[in-house]
PDB file of C-alpha atoms in Angstrom:
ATOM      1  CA  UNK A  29      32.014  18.237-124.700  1.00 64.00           C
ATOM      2  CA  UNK A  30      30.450  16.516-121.925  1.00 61.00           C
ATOM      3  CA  UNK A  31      29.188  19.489-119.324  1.00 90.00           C
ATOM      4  CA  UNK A  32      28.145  18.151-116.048  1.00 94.00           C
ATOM      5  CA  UNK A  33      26.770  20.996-113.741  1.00 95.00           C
ATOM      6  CA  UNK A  34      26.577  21.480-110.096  1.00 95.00           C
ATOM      7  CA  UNK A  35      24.115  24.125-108.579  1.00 88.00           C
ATOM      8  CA  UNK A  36      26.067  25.823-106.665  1.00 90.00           C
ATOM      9  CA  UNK A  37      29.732  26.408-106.161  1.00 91.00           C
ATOM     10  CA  UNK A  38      30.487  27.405-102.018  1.00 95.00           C
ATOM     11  CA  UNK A  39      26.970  26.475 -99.932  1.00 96.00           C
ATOM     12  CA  UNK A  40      27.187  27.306 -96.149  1.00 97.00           C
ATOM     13  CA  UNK A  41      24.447  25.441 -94.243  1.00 97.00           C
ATOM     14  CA  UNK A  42      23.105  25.470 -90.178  1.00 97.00           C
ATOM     15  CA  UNK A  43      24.114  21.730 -88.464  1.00 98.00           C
ATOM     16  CA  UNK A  44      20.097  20.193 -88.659  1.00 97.00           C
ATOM     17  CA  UNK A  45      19.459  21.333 -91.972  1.00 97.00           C
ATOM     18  CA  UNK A  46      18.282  19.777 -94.870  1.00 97.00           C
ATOM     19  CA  UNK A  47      21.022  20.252 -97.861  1.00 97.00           C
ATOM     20  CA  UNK A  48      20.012  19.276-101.448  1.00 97.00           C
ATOM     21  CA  UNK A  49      23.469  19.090-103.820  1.00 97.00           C
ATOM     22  CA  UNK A  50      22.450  19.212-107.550  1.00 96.00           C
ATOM     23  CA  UNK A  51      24.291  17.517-110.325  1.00 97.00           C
ATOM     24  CA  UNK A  52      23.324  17.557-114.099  1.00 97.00           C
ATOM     25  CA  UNK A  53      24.871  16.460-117.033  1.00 95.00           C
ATOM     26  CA  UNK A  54      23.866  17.562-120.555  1.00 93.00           C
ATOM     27  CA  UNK A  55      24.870  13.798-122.386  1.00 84.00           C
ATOM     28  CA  UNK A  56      22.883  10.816-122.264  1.00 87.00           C
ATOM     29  CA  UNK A  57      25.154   9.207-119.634  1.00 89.00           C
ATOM     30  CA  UNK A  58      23.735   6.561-117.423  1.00 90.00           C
ATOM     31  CA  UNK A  59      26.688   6.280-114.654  1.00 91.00           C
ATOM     32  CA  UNK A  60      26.560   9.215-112.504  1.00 93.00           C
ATOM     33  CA  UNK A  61      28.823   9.746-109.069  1.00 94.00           C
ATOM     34  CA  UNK A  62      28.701  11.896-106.078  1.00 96.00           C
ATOM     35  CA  UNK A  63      32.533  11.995-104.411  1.00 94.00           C
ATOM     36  CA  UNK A  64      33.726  14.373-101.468  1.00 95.00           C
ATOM     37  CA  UNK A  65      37.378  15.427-101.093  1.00 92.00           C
ATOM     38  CA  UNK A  66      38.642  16.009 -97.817  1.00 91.00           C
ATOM     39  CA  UNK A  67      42.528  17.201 -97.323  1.00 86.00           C
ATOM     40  CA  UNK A  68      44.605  14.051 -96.603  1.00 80.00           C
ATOM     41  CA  UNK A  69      41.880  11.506 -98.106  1.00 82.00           C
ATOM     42  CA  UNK A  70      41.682  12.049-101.138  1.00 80.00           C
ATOM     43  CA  UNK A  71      38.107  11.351-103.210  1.00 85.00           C
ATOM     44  CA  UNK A  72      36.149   9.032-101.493  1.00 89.00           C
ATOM     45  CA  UNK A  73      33.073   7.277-102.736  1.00 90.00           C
ATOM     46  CA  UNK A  74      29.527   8.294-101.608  1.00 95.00           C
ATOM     47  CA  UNK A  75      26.845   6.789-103.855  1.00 95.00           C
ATOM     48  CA  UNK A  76      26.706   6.547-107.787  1.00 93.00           C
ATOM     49  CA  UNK A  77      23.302   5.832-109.653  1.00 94.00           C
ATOM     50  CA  UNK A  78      23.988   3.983-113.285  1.00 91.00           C
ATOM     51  CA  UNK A  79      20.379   4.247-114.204  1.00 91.00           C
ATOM     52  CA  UNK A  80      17.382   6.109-113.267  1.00 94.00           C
ATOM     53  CA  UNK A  81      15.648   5.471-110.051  1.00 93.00           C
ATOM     54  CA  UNK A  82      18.925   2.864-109.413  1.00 93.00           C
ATOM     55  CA  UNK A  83      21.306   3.606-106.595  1.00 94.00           C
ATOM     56  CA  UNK A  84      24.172   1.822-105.082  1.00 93.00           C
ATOM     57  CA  UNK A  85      26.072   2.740-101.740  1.00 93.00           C
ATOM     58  CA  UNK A  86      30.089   3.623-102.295  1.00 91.00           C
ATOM     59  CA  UNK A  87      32.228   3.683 -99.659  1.00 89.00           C
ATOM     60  CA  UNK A  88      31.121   6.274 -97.287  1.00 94.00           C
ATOM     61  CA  UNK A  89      27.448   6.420 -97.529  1.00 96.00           C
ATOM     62  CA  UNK A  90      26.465   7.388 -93.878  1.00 96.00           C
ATOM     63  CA  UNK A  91      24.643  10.157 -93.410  1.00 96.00           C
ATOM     64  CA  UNK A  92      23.547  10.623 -97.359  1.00 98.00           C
ATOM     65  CA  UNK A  93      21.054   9.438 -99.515  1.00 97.00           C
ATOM     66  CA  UNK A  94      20.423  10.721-103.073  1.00 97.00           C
ATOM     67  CA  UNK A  95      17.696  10.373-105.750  1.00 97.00           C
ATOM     68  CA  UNK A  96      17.883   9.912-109.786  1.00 97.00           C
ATOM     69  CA  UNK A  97      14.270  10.376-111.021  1.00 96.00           C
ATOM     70  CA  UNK A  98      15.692  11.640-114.566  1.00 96.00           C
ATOM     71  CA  UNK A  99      18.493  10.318-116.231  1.00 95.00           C
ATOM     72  CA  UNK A 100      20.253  13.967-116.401  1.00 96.00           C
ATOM     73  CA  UNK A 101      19.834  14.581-112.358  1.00 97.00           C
ATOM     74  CA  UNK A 102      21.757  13.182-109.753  1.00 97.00           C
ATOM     75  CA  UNK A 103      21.156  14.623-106.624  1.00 97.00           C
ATOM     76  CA  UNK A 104      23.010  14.451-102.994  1.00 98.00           C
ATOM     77  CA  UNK A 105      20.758  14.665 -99.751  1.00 98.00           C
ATOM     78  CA  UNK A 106      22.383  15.420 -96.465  1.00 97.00           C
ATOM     79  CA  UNK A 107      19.183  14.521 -94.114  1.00 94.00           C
ATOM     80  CA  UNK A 108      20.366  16.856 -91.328  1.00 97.00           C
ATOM     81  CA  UNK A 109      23.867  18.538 -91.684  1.00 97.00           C
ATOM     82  CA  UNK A 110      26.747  17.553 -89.459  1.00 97.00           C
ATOM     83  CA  UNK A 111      30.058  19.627 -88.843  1.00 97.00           C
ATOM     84  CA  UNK A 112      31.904  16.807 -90.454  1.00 97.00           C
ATOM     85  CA  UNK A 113      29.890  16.916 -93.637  1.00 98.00           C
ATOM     86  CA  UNK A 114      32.191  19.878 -94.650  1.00 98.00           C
ATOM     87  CA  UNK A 115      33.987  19.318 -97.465  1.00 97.00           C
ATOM     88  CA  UNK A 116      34.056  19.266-101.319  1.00 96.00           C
ATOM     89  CA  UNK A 117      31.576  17.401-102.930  1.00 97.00           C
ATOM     90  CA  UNK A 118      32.150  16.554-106.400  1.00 96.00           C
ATOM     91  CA  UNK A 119      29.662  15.012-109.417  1.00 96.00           C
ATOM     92  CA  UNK A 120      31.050  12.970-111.946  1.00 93.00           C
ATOM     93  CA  UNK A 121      29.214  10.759-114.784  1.00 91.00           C
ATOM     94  CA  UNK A 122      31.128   8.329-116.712  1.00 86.00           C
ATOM     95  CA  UNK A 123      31.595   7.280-120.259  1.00 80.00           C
ATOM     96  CA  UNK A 124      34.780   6.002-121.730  1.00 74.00           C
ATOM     97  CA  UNK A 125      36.692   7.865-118.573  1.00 80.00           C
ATOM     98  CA  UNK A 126      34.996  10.254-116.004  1.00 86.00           C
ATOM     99  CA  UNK A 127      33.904  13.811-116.079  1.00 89.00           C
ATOM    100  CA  UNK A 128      33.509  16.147-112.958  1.00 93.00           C
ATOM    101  CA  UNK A 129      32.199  18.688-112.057  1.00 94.00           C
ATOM    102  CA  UNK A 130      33.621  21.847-110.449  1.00 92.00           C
ATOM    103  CA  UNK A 131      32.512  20.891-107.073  1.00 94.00           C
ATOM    104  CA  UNK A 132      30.483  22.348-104.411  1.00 96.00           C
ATOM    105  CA  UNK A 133      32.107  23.588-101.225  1.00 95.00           C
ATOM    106  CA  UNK A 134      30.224  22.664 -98.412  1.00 97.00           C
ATOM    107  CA  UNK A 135      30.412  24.212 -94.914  1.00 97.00           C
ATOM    108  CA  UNK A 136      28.087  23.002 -92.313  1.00 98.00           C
ATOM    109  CA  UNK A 137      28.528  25.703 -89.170  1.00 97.00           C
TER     110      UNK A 137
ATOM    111  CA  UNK B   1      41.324  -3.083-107.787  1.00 62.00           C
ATOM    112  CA  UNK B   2      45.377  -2.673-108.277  1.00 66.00           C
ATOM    113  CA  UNK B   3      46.898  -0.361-105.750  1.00 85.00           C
ATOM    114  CA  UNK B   4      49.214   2.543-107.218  1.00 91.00           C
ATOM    115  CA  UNK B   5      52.177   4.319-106.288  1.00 93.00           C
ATOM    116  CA  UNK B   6      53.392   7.720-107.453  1.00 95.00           C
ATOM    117  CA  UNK B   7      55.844  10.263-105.941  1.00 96.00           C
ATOM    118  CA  UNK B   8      53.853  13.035-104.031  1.00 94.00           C
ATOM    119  CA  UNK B   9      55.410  16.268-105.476  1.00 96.00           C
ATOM    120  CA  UNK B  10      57.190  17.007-108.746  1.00 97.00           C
ATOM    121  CA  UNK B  11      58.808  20.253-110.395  1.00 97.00           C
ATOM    122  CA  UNK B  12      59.394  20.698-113.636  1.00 96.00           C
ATOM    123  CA  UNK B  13      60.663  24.065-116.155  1.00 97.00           C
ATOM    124  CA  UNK B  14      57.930  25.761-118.381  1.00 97.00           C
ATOM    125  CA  UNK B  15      58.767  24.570-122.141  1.00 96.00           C
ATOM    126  CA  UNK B  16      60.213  21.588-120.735  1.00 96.00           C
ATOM    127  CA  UNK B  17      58.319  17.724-120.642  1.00 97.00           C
ATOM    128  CA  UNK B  18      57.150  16.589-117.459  1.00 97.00           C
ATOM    129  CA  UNK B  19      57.353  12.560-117.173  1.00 98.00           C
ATOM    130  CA  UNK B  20      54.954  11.658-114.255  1.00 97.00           C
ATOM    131  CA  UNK B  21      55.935   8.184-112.980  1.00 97.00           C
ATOM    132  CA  UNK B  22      53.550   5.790-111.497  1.00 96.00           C
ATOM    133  CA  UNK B  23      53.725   1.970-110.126  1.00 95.00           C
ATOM    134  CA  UNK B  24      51.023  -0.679-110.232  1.00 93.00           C
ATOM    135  CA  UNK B  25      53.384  -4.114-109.505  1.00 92.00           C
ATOM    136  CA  UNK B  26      49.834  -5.865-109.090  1.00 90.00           C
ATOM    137  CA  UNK B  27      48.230  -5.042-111.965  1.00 90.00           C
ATOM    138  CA  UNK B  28      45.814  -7.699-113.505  1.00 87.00           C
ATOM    139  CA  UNK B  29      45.160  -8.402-116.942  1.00 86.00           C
ATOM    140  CA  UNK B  30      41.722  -6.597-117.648  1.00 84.00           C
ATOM    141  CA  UNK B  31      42.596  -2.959-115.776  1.00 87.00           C
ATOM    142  CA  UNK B  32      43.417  -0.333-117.260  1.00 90.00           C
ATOM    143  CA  UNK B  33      45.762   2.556-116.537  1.00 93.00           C
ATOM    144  CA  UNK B  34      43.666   6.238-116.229  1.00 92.00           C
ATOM    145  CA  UNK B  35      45.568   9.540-115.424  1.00 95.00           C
ATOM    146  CA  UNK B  36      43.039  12.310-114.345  1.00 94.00           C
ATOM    147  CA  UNK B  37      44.594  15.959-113.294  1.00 96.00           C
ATOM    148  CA  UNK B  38      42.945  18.040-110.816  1.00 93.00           C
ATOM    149  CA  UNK B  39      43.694  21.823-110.587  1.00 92.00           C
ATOM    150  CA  UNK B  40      43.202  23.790-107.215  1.00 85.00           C
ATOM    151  CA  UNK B  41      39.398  24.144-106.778  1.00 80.00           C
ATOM    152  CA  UNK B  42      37.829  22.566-109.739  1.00 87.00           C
ATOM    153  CA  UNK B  43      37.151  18.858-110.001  1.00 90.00           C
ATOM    154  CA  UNK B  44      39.199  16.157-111.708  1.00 92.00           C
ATOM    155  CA  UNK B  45      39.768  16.457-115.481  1.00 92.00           C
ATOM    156  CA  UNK B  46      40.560  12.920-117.512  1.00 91.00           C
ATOM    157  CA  UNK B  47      43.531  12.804-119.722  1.00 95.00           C
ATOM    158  CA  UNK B  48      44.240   9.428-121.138  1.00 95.00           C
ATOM    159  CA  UNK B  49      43.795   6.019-120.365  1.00 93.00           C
ATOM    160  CA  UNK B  50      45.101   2.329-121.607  1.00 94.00           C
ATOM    161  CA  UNK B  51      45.682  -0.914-121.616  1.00 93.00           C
ATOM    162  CA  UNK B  52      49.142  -2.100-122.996  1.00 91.00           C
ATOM    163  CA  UNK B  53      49.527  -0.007-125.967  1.00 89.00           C
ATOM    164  CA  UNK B  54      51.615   3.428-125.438  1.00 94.00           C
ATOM    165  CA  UNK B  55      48.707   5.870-126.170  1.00 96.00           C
ATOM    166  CA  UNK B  56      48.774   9.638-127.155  1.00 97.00           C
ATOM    167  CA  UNK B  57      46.312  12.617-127.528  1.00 95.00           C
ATOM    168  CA  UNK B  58      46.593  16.088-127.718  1.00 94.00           C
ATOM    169  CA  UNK B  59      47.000  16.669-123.745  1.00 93.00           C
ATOM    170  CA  UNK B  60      49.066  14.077-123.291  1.00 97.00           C
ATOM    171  CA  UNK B  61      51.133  11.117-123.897  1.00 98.00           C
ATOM    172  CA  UNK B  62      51.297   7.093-121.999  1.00 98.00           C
ATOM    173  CA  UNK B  63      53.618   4.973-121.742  1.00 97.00           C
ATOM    174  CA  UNK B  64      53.348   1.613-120.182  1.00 97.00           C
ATOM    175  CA  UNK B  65      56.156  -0.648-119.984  1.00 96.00           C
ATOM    176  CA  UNK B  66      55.547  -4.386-121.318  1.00 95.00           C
ATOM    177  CA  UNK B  67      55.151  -6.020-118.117  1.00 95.00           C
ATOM    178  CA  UNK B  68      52.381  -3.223-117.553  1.00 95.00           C
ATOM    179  CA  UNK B  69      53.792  -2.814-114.134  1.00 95.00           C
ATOM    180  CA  UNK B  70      54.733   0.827-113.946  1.00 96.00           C
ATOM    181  CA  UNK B  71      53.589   3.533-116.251  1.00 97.00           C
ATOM    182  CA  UNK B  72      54.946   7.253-116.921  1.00 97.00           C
ATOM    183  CA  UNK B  73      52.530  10.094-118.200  1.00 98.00           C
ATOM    184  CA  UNK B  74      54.339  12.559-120.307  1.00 98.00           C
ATOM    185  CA  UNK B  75      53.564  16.342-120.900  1.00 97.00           C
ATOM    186  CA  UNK B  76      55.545  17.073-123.890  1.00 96.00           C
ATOM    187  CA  UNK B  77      55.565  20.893-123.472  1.00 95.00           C
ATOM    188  CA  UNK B  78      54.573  21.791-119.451  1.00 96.00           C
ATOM    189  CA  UNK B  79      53.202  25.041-119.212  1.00 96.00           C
ATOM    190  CA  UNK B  80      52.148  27.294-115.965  1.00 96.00           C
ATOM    191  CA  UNK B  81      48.269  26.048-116.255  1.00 95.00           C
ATOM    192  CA  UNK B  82      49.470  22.360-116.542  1.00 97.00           C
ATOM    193  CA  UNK B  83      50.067  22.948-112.541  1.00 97.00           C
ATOM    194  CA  UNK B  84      48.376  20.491-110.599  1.00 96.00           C
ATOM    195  CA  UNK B  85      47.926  17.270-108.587  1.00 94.00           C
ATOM    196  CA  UNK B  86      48.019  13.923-111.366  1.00 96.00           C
ATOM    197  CA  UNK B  87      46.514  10.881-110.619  1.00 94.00           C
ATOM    198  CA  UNK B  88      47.189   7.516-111.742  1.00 95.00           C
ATOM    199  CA  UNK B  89      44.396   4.986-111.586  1.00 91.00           C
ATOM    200  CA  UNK B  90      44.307   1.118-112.196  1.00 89.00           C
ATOM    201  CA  UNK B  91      40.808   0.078-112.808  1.00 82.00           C
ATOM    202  CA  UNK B  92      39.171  -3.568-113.656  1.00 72.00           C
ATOM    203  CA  UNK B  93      37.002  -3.338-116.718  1.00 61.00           C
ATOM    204  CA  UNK B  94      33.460  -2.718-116.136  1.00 59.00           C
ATOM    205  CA  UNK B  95      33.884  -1.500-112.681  1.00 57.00           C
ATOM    206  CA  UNK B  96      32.170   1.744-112.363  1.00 65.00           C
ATOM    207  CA  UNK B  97      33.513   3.606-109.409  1.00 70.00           C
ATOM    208  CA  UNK B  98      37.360   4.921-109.270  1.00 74.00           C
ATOM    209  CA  UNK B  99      39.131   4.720-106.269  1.00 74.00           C
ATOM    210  CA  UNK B 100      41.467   7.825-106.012  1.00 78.00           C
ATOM    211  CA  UNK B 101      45.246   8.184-104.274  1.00 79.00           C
ATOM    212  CA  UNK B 102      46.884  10.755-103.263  1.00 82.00           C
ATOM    213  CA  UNK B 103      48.392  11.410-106.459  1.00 91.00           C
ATOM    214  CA  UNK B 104      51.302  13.432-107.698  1.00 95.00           C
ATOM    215  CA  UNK B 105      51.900  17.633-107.037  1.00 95.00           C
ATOM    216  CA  UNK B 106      53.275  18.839-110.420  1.00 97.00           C
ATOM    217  CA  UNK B 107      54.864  22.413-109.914  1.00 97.00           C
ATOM    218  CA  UNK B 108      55.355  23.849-113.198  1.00 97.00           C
ATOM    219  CA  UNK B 109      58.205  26.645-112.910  1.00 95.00           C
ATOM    220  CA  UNK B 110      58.630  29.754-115.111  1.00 94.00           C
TER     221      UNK B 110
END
């Protein structure tokens, strides 16, 4: 089975920080996703690479950026943590139908 | 892509099936119907997709009607850890990113 792999599972960060969100997958899958979940609105779309060094913005990219220098490692970048960057942030790759991860629960105090 | 529409919350007996309803009235010819489940505090877990045939694996079974306008997922034996919020997805072929609803609460009872 697929395994994709976030670093850490509950991350509590300082507003101003610099957060790093790791995501890697353990197939040779070249779609790769980074999602949050917020009560009330459901998964929205941050960015999603489908090929190394190749990203494209989803739907709610402010505020993020991310980097794919391997094919196995997505990763999220919060430039400098805002209270309304808390949330659940989930990776998901995708090949015939998407797997998640277990999601990282962010808090930004 | 083609909007969906399930009912929020569910309940259904352990041992029983659990048929999990969902509407897509626009659907177009080259999207497919996904179900994903998504368990409190872990991410979203596939289950089955298609395209017009009824389709069936071991989690689960799909049934989409022949105008491909409403489909129903169906858990033939619910159990306690079958719990959880059920999404139905419509999704044009080759697009990469899902768009997720709000899906449906099933409440599995003992």
């Amino acid at each position: 089975d697929v395994k994709v792999t976030q670093s850490s599972r509950y991350l509590v960060k300082r507003t101003g920080e610099k957060v790093f969100l790791e995501c890697v997958q353990d197939m040779d899958h070249e779609n790769m996703f980074w999602y949050r979940q917020d009560p009330g609105l459901g998964l929205r779309l941050i960015y999603f690479s489908y090929d190394v060094k190749m990203k494209e913005k989803g739907d709610i990219p402010e505020g993020y950026s991310v980097s794919r220098e391997k094919k196995e490692r997505f990763s999220l970048i919060l430039e400098s943590a805002s209270t309304n960057q808390t949330s659940m942030y989930l990776c998901a790759t995708l090949e015939n139908g998407y797997t998640f991860g277990s999601g990282t629960r962010l808090t930004v105090v | 892509d083609a909007k969906t529409t399930q009912p929020p919350s569910m309940d259904c007996a352990e041992g029983r099936a659990a048929n999990l309803p969902c509407n897509h009235s626009t659907i177009s010819g080259n999207e497919y119907v996904y179900w994903y489940r998504q368990i409190h505090s872990q991410g979203p877990q596939y289950i089955i997709h298609g395209l017009k045939n009824n389709e069936t694996n071991e989690m689960a079974s799909l049934i989409i009607t022949e105008d491909r306008k409403s489909s129903t997922l169906i858990l033939p034996h619910a159990t306690l850890r079958d719990t959880a919020v059920y999404y139905c997805i419509v999704q044009k072929t080759g697009r990469r990113a899902l768009t997720f609803g709000s899906g449906t609460r099933l409440q599995v009872q003992p």
